[in-house]
Short mmCIF file of C-alpha atoms in Angstrom, two decimals:
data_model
loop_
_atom_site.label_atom_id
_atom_site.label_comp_id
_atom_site.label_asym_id
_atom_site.label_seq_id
_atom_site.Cartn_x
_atom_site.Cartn_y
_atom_site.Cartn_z
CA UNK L 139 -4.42 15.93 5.80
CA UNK L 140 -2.24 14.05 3.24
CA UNK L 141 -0.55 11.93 5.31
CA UNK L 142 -2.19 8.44 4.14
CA UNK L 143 -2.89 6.45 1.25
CA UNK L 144 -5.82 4.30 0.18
CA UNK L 145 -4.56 0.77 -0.24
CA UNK L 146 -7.12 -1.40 -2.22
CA UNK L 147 -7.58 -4.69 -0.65
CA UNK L 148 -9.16 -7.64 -2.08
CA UNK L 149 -9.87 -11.46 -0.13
CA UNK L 150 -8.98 -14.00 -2.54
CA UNK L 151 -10.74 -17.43 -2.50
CA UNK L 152 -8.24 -20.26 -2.73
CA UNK L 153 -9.16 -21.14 -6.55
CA UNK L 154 -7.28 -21.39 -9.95
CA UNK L 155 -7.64 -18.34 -11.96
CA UNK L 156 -9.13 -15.49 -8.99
CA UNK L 157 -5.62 -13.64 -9.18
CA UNK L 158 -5.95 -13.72 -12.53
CA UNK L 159 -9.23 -12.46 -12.77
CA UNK L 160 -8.59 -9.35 -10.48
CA UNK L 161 -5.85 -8.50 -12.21
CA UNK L 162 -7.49 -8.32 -15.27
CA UNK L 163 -10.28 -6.41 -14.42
CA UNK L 164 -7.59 -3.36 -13.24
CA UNK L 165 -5.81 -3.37 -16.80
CA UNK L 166 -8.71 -3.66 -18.57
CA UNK L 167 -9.88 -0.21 -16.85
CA UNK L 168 -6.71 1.45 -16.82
CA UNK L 169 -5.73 0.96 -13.12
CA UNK L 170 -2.21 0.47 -13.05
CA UNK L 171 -0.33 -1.05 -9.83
CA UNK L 172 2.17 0.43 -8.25
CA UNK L 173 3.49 -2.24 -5.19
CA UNK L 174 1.21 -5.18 -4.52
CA UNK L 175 1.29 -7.68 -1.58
CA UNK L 176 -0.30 -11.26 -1.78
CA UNK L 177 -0.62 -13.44 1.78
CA UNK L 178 -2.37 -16.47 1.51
CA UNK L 179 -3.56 -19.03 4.52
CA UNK L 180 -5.24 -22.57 3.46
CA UNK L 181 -8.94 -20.73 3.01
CA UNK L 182 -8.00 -17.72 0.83
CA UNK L 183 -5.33 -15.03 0.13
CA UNK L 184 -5.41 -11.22 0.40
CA UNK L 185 -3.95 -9.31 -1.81
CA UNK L 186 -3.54 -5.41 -0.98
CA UNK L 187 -2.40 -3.16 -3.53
CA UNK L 188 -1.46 0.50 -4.27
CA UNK L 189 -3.07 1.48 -7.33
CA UNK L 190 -3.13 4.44 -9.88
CA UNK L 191 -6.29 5.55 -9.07
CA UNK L 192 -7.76 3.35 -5.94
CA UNK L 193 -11.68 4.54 -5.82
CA UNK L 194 -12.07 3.49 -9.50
CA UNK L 195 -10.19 0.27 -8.91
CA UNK L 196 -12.31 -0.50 -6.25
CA UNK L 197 -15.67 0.47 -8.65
CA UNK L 198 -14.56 -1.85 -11.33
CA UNK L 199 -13.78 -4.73 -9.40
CA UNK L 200 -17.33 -4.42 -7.77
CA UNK L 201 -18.59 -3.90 -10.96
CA UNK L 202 -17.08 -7.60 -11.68
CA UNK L 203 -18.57 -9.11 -8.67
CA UNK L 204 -15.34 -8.89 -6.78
CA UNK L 205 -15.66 -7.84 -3.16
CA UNK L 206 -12.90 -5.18 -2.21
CA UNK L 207 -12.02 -2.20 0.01
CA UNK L 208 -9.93 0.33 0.87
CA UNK L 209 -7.67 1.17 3.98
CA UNK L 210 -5.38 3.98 5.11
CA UNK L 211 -1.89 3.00 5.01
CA UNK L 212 1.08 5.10 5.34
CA UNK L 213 3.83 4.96 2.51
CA UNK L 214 7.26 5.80 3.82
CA UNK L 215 9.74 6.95 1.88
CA UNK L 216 12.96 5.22 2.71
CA UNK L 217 16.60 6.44 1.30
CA UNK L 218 18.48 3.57 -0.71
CA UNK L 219 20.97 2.82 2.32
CA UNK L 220 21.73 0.33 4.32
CA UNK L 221 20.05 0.75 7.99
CA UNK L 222 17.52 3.20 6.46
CA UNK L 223 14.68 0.45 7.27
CA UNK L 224 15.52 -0.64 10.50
CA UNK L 225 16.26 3.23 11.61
CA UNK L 226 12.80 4.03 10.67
CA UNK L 227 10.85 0.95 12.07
CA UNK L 228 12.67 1.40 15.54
CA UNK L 229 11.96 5.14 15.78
CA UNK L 230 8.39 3.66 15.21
CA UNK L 231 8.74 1.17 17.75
CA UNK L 232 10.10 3.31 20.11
CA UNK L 233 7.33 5.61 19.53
CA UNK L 234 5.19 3.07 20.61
CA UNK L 235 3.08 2.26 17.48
CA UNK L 236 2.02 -0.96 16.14
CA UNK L 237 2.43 -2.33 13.14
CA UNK L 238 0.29 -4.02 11.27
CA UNK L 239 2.13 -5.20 8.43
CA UNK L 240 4.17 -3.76 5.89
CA UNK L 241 5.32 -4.57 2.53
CA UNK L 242 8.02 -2.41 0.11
CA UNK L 243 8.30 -1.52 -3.48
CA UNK L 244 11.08 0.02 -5.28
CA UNK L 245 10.20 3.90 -6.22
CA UNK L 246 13.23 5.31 -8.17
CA UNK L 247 15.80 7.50 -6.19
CA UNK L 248 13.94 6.03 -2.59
CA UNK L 249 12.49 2.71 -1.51
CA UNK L 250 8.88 2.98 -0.22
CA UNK L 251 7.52 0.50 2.95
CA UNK L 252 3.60 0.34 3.09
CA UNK L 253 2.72 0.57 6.40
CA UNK L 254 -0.84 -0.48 8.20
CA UNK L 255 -0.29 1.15 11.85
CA UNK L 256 -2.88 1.52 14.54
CA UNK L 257 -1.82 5.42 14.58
CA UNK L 258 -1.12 6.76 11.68
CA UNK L 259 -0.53 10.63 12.66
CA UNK L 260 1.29 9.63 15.03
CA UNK L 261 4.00 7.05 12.99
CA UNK L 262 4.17 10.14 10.39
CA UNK L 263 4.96 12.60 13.48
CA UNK L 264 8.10 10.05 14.54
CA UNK L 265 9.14 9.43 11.28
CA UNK L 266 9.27 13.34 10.16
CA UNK L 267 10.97 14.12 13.41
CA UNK L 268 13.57 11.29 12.63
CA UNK L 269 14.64 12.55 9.23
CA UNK L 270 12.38 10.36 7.06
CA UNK L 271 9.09 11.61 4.95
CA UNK L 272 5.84 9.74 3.34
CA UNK L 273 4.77 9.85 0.21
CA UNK L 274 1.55 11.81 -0.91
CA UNK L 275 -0.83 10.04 -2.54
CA UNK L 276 -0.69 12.47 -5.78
CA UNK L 277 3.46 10.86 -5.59
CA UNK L 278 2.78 7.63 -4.40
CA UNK L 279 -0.11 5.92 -7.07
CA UNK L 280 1.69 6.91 -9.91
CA UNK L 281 5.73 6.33 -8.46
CA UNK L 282 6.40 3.67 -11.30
CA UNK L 283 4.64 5.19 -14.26
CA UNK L 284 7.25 6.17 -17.14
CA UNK L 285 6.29 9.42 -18.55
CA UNK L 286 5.86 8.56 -22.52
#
């Protein structure tokens, strides 16, 4: 299929030095993140993540007693102009799909939204029709890594 991306999510309890930890974990096993989202409320945070290689991630940090998981999330690929955003998101709401939430990273020649939808074929479909494409997930979890 190819049209979504694992996103590796992780609940956070609210306590000095659990960011810290996660993070950790992933460098020390040669995970490498490529856009990353943290969203707290006053009981914990929730930090969602596209990573280099998101079933090993998600291994390791169970491996370290950290409780995570993976979702399907669509990464659109967004030109670097102005408009390009809200074109896309109201093709999608005209569409009729729901978003989630979304959060961006930068991704060289293109911008890239993460999107959690309640229909991803579908949000692909109206995006693809509307000029716009998504990122593989072969593209997408290594976007940021320099070639040496």
């Amino acid at each position: 299929m190819g049209i979504t991306i694992q996103q590796l999510s992780v609940f956070l309890e609210n306590r000095e030095g659990r960011l810290d930890e996660v993070l950790n974990v992933l460098a020390g096993n040669d995970v490498n993140i490529v856009a990353l989202s943290l969203a707290d409320t006053s009981d914990y945070g929730m930090l969602r993540m596209i990573v280099s290689d998101p079933d090993k991630g998600r291994m390791v940090l169970k491996k370290a007693g950290i409780t995570a998981m993976l979702t399907e999330v669509v990464a659109l690929r967004v030109p670097h102009a102005t408009g390009s955003l809200s074109k896309a998101m109201h093709q999608i709401v005209y569409g009729g799909v729901n978003v989630e939430y979304m959060y961006a990273f930068a991704n060289g020649t293109d911008a890239s939204a993460v999107l959690k939808c309640d229909d991803p074929v579908k949000v692909v479909e109206i995006l693809r029709e509307n000029g716009f494409d998504v990122w593989k997930a072969s593209d997408a979890y290594v976007s940021n890594v320099q070639e040496e």
